[in-house]
Amino acid sequence: MHSAVDEVLRFHEFVEEWLSKSDENQAGWQRFEDVLTSGFEMVVPGGVRVGRAELIESFRQAQGARPGVTVEVREAQVIHGDENLEVVRYEEWQLHPDYANQRVSTAVLTRAEEAPLGWMWRSVHETWLPDPS
């Protein structure tokens, strides 16, 4: 059985691939869409709330937009959980030769047998981390 942390890592591996490459990974894209619940909502670091449809559309347009970017998930841990839900806090570092940004995220994932690793994303709240330089 996979933990929600496993799903967070898998999800961000796809995000890195999608942002950095121009070839379309249709299977990965389908998994990206399939693991977002119908009521999924994200609060981006600037405080704007983004729903599922808007996030999917913005990611579709971002394919290959950041060649050379790497996306690292650091310090991922389950901060609350039961048999149906886990809350995961982690840092996401997007690193590129020309820029870097980092954020701390809190994600709520719900158990779903039909999902690739058994978890679906319900909500994410991101906050900018200070520039380490």
CSV table of C-alpha atoms in Angstrom, one decimal, residues 1-100:
chain,number,residue,atom,x,y,z
A,1,MET,CA,0.0,0.0,0.0
A,2,HIS,CA,1.3,3.4,-1.0
A,3,SER,CA,1.2,6.5,1.3
A,4,ALA,CA,0.0,9.9,0.2
A,5,VAL,CA,3.7,11.0,0.3
A,6,ASP,CA,4.3,8.5,-2.5
A,7,GLU,CA,1.6,10.1,-4.5
A,8,VAL,CA,3.0,13.6,-3.9
A,9,LEU,CA,6.4,12.4,-5.2
A,10,ARG,CA,4.9,10.7,-8.3
A,11,PHE,CA,2.8,13.8,-9.1
A,12,HIS,CA,5.7,16.1,-9.0
A,13,GLU,CA,7.9,13.9,-11.1
A,14,PHE,CA,5.2,14.3,-13.8
A,15,VAL,CA,5.0,18.1,-13.2
A,16,GLU,CA,8.8,18.3,-13.8
A,17,GLU,CA,8.6,16.3,-17.0
A,18,TRP,CA,5.6,18.2,-18.3
A,19,LEU,CA,7.1,21.6,-17.7
A,20,SER,CA,10.5,20.8,-19.0
A,21,LYS,CA,9.7,18.7,-22.1
A,22,SER,CA,7.8,19.4,-25.2
A,23,ASP,CA,6.8,15.8,-26.1
A,24,GLU,CA,3.4,15.0,-24.9
A,25,ASN,CA,3.1,12.2,-22.3
A,26,GLN,CA,-0.5,11.3,-22.8
A,27,ALA,CA,-0.6,8.6,-20.1
A,28,GLY,CA,1.0,10.9,-17.6
A,29,TRP,CA,-1.4,13.7,-18.5
A,30,GLN,CA,-4.4,11.4,-18.0
A,31,ARG,CA,-3.1,10.4,-14.6
A,32,PHE,CA,-2.6,14.1,-13.8
A,33,GLU,CA,-6.3,14.8,-14.5
A,34,ASP,CA,-7.6,11.6,-13.0
A,35,VAL,CA,-6.0,12.2,-9.5
A,36,LEU,CA,-7.7,15.6,-9.0
A,37,THR,CA,-11.1,15.2,-7.3
A,38,SER,CA,-14.0,17.0,-9.0
A,39,GLY,CA,-14.0,19.6,-6.2
A,40,PHE,CA,-10.3,20.1,-6.2
A,41,GLU,CA,-9.1,23.5,-5.2
A,42,MET,CA,-5.7,25.0,-4.8
A,43,VAL,CA,-4.6,28.2,-3.1
A,44,VAL,CA,-1.4,29.5,-4.9
A,45,PRO,CA,1.3,31.4,-3.1
A,46,GLY,CA,-0.2,34.7,-4.0
A,47,GLY,CA,-3.4,33.8,-2.3
A,48,VAL,CA,-5.6,33.2,-5.4
A,49,ARG,CA,-7.9,30.2,-5.4
A,50,VAL,CA,-7.7,28.0,-8.5
A,51,GLY,CA,-10.2,25.3,-9.2
A,52,ARG,CA,-9.7,22.0,-11.0
A,53,ALA,CA,-10.6,23.1,-14.5
A,54,GLU,CA,-8.5,26.2,-14.3
A,55,LEU,CA,-5.5,24.3,-13.0
A,56,ILE,CA,-5.8,21.7,-15.8
A,57,GLU,CA,-6.0,24.4,-18.5
A,58,SER,CA,-3.0,26.3,-17.1
A,59,PHE,CA,-0.9,23.1,-17.0
A,60,ARG,CA,-2.0,22.1,-20.5
A,61,GLN,CA,-0.7,25.5,-21.7
A,62,ALA,CA,2.6,25.2,-19.7
A,63,GLN,CA,3.8,22.0,-21.4
A,64,GLY,CA,7.5,22.5,-22.3
A,65,ALA,CA,7.4,26.1,-21.0
A,66,ARG,CA,10.4,25.7,-18.6
A,67,PRO,CA,13.0,23.6,-20.4
A,68,GLY,CA,15.7,22.5,-17.9
A,69,VAL,CA,13.6,23.0,-14.8
A,70,THR,CA,13.9,20.4,-12.0
A,71,VAL,CA,11.2,20.0,-9.4
A,72,GLU,CA,12.3,18.7,-6.0
A,73,VAL,CA,10.0,17.7,-3.2
A,74,ARG,CA,11.7,18.1,0.1
A,75,GLU,CA,10.8,17.2,3.7
A,76,ALA,CA,7.5,15.5,2.8
A,77,GLN,CA,5.6,14.2,5.8
A,78,VAL,CA,2.1,13.1,6.7
A,79,ILE,CA,1.0,15.5,9.4
A,80,HIS,CA,-2.5,14.0,9.9
A,81,GLY,CA,-4.1,10.9,8.6
A,82,ASP,CA,-6.6,8.1,8.9
A,83,GLU,CA,-7.8,5.3,6.7
A,84,ASN,CA,-9.5,7.6,4.2
A,85,LEU,CA,-7.5,10.9,4.2
A,86,GLU,CA,-3.9,12.1,4.7
A,87,VAL,CA,-2.6,15.6,5.0
A,88,VAL,CA,0.9,16.0,3.6
A,89,ARG,CA,3.2,19.0,4.2
A,90,TYR,CA,6.2,19.3,1.9
A,91,GLU,CA,8.5,21.9,0.2
A,92,GLU,CA,8.5,22.2,-3.5
A,93,TRP,CA,11.6,23.6,-5.1
A,94,GLN,CA,11.6,24.6,-8.8
A,95,LEU,CA,15.2,25.0,-9.9
A,96,HIS,CA,16.4,26.3,-13.2
A,97,PRO,CA,19.7,27.9,-14.3
A,98,ASP,CA,17.9,31.3,-14.7
A,99,TYR,CA,15.7,31.3,-11.7
A,100,ALA,CA,14.5,29.3,-8.6
